[in-house]
């Protein structure tokens, strides 16, 4: 009798502990992905302008990564990799038209995110999450490619970049609310190219805050993807002219204030201890960002690194990255773990206890041991430029198989990816093939990729042996996805998005005439 | 009667308030000046290696300056400016031998700090301070120039750089305790050039801690000037091989630990609230730092700035600068005030309530309103390269009157001041004169000095008008000091410093044969 009553007591005590954990809510997920913001743009990453008090506080309350990478030096491929956890070469966000020239998703591209790709918001949705994207999608603008077809419940934002078009040869880009266009950039959502004035970031901040309010009581995923730091740069009245470095700095300050508001809202709602927030950028700062007024010098900062967006030098793919989860991540921690935006996929699965889909090959890895237990482990970084494996990092060593600064076609368009920088044999004007004897760098001693390690040294042999074996294994298991950026057609542009009739903004598409896309980058 | 008793009460109350303030001790002063450490070398200034947890904590507890400068791009002139609050051109730390070539104080130079110069430690001493210098002096190695002749009560360290000599043509540099040599580098104080192993930084840390212990009860000034980040780099057993960036990073880590120990000692002694501590470096990181084993790539980082030591680009003269005074300086504050190492002089006078000496012209200004009241004000920066006014900053604008990357003579010695960087018209291989139409840059938008502002623009006219007037005023009031670096003589080297006989390390000087010093830099 005594025995059974003891047993009952123990069971009751166990129950008392177990029930709340069964009932405990899955954590909320927030991914804040900036557009063309550079590693060196944040105060906590050393920018002398110190325009990011909110991001610096996020770092002080969470974890800052020093060695975090994107999967591509340009937007669409990088963004597709975030969603799929897979390299662009695998998820199809590349082109076979011009070897090693960057490709992406301007509105005449026919391709987009394939139905065969698994996006992590789809898995979250299947597990009871409510998902919203605010801002830029860039995984395809045709109906079958849009966010609500790929795991999101809500959307406020645009499928493409906010370049200005004429609504004749090329229509202006639509701004969607969920599956219906609400208007177009310039026509309905104003961006003053001359002054850089636009209220868009304020709209994106408000959309995020409203979503948090609304979803406070159930698990949610917010993908916050504003684009004010992408050319043409913009800022709202309150921020324009406030920074010392022009419109780019104004945009950074406004985005920083948005991050502050989002994190504060979590605290205000009392859900901060159950929310994992991650901040990063899609690729290195564009060294050539411009407005109509101020050309070239309004670009962001890649700190001490070489070159910027479009390249596979550190400046093109090393990203600022902050992870934040009060009570779970130690405040003020700094991780030198080599991370990648593709890791968000596996990490989110892990912290939401969602099983890894069977048979799905991921390039990203789970970083939860880094976040919660300060672990560090070796893993390679593959730097692709479009369809070409340009460089590989393993440990502190980075091998260059190919080098290329700015292609001539791009120079003619006014681009320069490495202004003020010149490293003989490295920042080459022409595509240069070093696959026979890769250029090797030690990123610890030489983060700027300036000093080539002597190929006859013992150090070189040891490092290259390891890298070669990593590359061999990578290529052995690589299955290339169907290339999405090979074919273009003016007819597939945003002529008549759903909802256009309500706002009288439907345009007639020209006859379909597919052609090979040309990639000057 | 009532009236007089009230008056007495008031007097007593006043007395109660006034007496402690009369008795209150003057604040202690600590200046920690690193050697060739760059703006970008600290974690809090963005270095990806994040090797400076103690300095980052100092920043978090105090004030970080983003726009702080040295008065020269090379050691001796910069150090003389710290002590005198005056530009090298005024205090005599320059040469007229080769126009615009850097000069300093190798041991064959005949000159040094003039008796007519006022050093702020002299003023502190007159006001009851006990002053100690630990480490490198570099204001002259002949007896009349040594620290104890110029305001210091104690010294442990050396008059010159720790280069290796043969004790035949040139003797190794003495290490002094006060006015007596205790031994020489290499002969008695070991630095293993091959391995980079040396215990010197540990000695310098211990000397500082002992001084703080000893002087805890009276006002003191500690000038902590270790030199492990100056070529030939060194670190002690505990730190060597610990960083990911080689010996340079090891040295940074060891110096950082020293800063931590010094600040902790103040707390342990309970005098932290009465101590003003300032951390900086004498000039930009040498881009060419080397050991016998590892040439070139062991240099420090100047972050996003152009070039390094020896130059008047931002990389040569923008410095890390941290100010710390618990209860007086707001923790975690960041100042964009344009500061200069020469400001230490006036600031120290202000906070110690010592009057400014009559008739003494200072180039530095008092920064106390910045430190304690977050004020900011305009003031120019004059970038001299030896005897030549190369550049001027005022507000965010910087005008280049002359440009020069690496002189041919220096290139032949293996130097390169701007590796991996090349800005047409700016990083010129030859001395280039732009005084007719200066090159203008906006350091806010363009901290890397890459994008020349169009000379036909309105912006240019307005900025240059202001700068011209600042320069005119500067030149009008400029009185050049007697040049100290014109004459050299092998006989004036450290052959027989006081105390040499005790350790059997006196050498016979050659006959005096003065010659014009040659400056290849």
Short mmCIF file of C-alpha atoms in Angstrom, two decimals, chain A residues 39 43-50 56 64 66-67 244-247 287 294 296-299 301 303-306 318 334 336 396 418-424 442-447 450-451, chain B residues 39 43-50 56 64 66-67 244-247 287 294 296-299 301 303-306 318 334 336 396 419-424 442-447 450-451 453:
data_model
loop_
_atom_site.label_atom_id
_atom_site.label_comp_id
_atom_site.label_asym_id
_atom_site.label_seq_id
_atom_site.Cartn_x
_atom_site.Cartn_y
_atom_site.Cartn_z
CA UNK A 39 29.83 43.23 -42.90
CA UNK A 43 28.75 49.79 -35.27
CA UNK A 44 29.40 46.44 -33.60
CA UNK A 45 31.37 45.43 -36.69
CA UNK A 46 33.40 48.63 -36.48
CA UNK A 47 31.84 51.16 -38.84
CA UNK A 48 33.17 54.58 -37.81
CA UNK A 49 29.78 56.21 -38.42
CA UNK A 50 28.24 54.12 -35.59
CA UNK A 56 24.59 46.95 -31.35
CA UNK A 64 27.67 38.16 -32.84
CA UNK A 66 32.54 37.16 -37.07
CA UNK A 67 32.78 34.52 -39.82
CA UNK A 244 27.03 61.57 -41.94
CA UNK A 245 27.46 59.21 -44.86
CA UNK A 246 24.59 60.15 -47.08
CA UNK A 247 21.50 58.24 -48.12
CA UNK A 287 30.60 49.00 -53.81
CA UNK A 294 24.98 60.67 -56.01
CA UNK A 296 29.14 55.46 -56.67
CA UNK A 297 30.12 56.70 -53.23
CA UNK A 298 26.89 55.84 -51.47
CA UNK A 299 27.81 52.18 -51.14
CA UNK A 301 31.10 48.99 -46.11
CA UNK A 303 35.08 46.53 -43.41
CA UNK A 304 38.63 45.25 -43.93
CA UNK A 305 37.59 42.77 -46.61
CA UNK A 306 38.32 42.66 -50.33
CA UNK A 318 31.06 37.66 -45.47
CA UNK A 334 30.95 36.29 -29.87
CA UNK A 336 34.04 32.61 -34.56
CA UNK A 396 41.38 29.52 -41.79
CA UNK A 418 36.75 46.59 -55.92
CA UNK A 419 37.22 50.37 -55.94
CA UNK A 420 40.44 51.48 -54.30
CA UNK A 421 41.66 47.90 -54.05
CA UNK A 422 44.15 46.12 -56.20
CA UNK A 423 45.91 42.89 -55.36
CA UNK A 424 48.16 41.60 -58.17
CA UNK A 442 45.15 32.48 -44.48
CA UNK A 443 42.08 34.46 -43.48
CA UNK A 444 43.19 34.71 -39.85
CA UNK A 445 46.47 36.47 -40.61
CA UNK A 446 45.23 38.03 -43.80
CA UNK A 447 41.48 38.70 -43.76
CA UNK A 450 46.24 40.33 -49.94
CA UNK A 451 49.14 37.97 -49.33
CA UNK B 39 42.42 51.52 -35.53
CA UNK B 43 37.29 43.91 -31.29
CA UNK B 44 35.31 47.03 -30.43
CA UNK B 45 36.64 48.60 -33.64
CA UNK B 46 35.55 45.57 -35.62
CA UNK B 47 38.55 43.28 -35.99
CA UNK B 48 37.18 39.85 -36.99
CA UNK B 49 39.73 38.08 -34.76
CA UNK B 50 38.15 39.65 -31.64
CA UNK B 56 36.24 45.90 -25.30
CA UNK B 64 35.05 55.01 -27.49
CA UNK B 66 35.68 56.91 -33.70
CA UNK B 67 37.59 59.92 -35.08
CA UNK B 244 44.57 33.07 -35.22
CA UNK B 245 46.54 35.84 -36.87
CA UNK B 246 50.08 35.01 -35.90
CA UNK B 247 52.55 36.83 -33.67
CA UNK B 287 51.33 47.36 -43.05
CA UNK B 294 57.23 35.76 -41.27
CA UNK B 296 54.96 41.27 -44.34
CA UNK B 297 51.70 39.58 -43.36
CA UNK B 298 52.03 40.02 -39.63
CA UNK B 299 50.98 43.65 -39.70
CA UNK B 301 44.75 46.36 -39.16
CA UNK B 303 40.10 48.69 -40.60
CA UNK B 304 38.41 50.29 -43.60
CA UNK B 305 41.02 53.03 -43.91
CA UNK B 306 43.63 53.70 -46.57
CA UNK B 318 43.43 57.47 -37.24
CA UNK B 334 30.63 56.67 -28.26
CA UNK B 336 32.44 61.17 -32.90
CA UNK B 396 33.94 65.73 -42.53
CA UNK B 419 49.41 46.77 -49.86
CA UNK B 420 46.30 45.68 -51.72
CA UNK B 421 45.15 49.26 -52.10
CA UNK B 422 45.37 51.50 -55.10
CA UNK B 423 43.44 54.70 -55.65
CA UNK B 424 44.36 56.51 -58.87
CA UNK B 442 34.20 63.45 -47.51
CA UNK B 443 35.27 61.12 -44.72
CA UNK B 444 31.70 60.46 -43.64
CA UNK B 445 30.58 59.05 -46.97
CA UNK B 446 34.02 57.88 -47.96
CA UNK B 447 36.17 56.94 -44.96
CA UNK B 450 38.64 56.50 -52.55
CA UNK B 451 36.30 58.95 -54.25
CA UNK B 453 35.09 65.15 -54.98
#
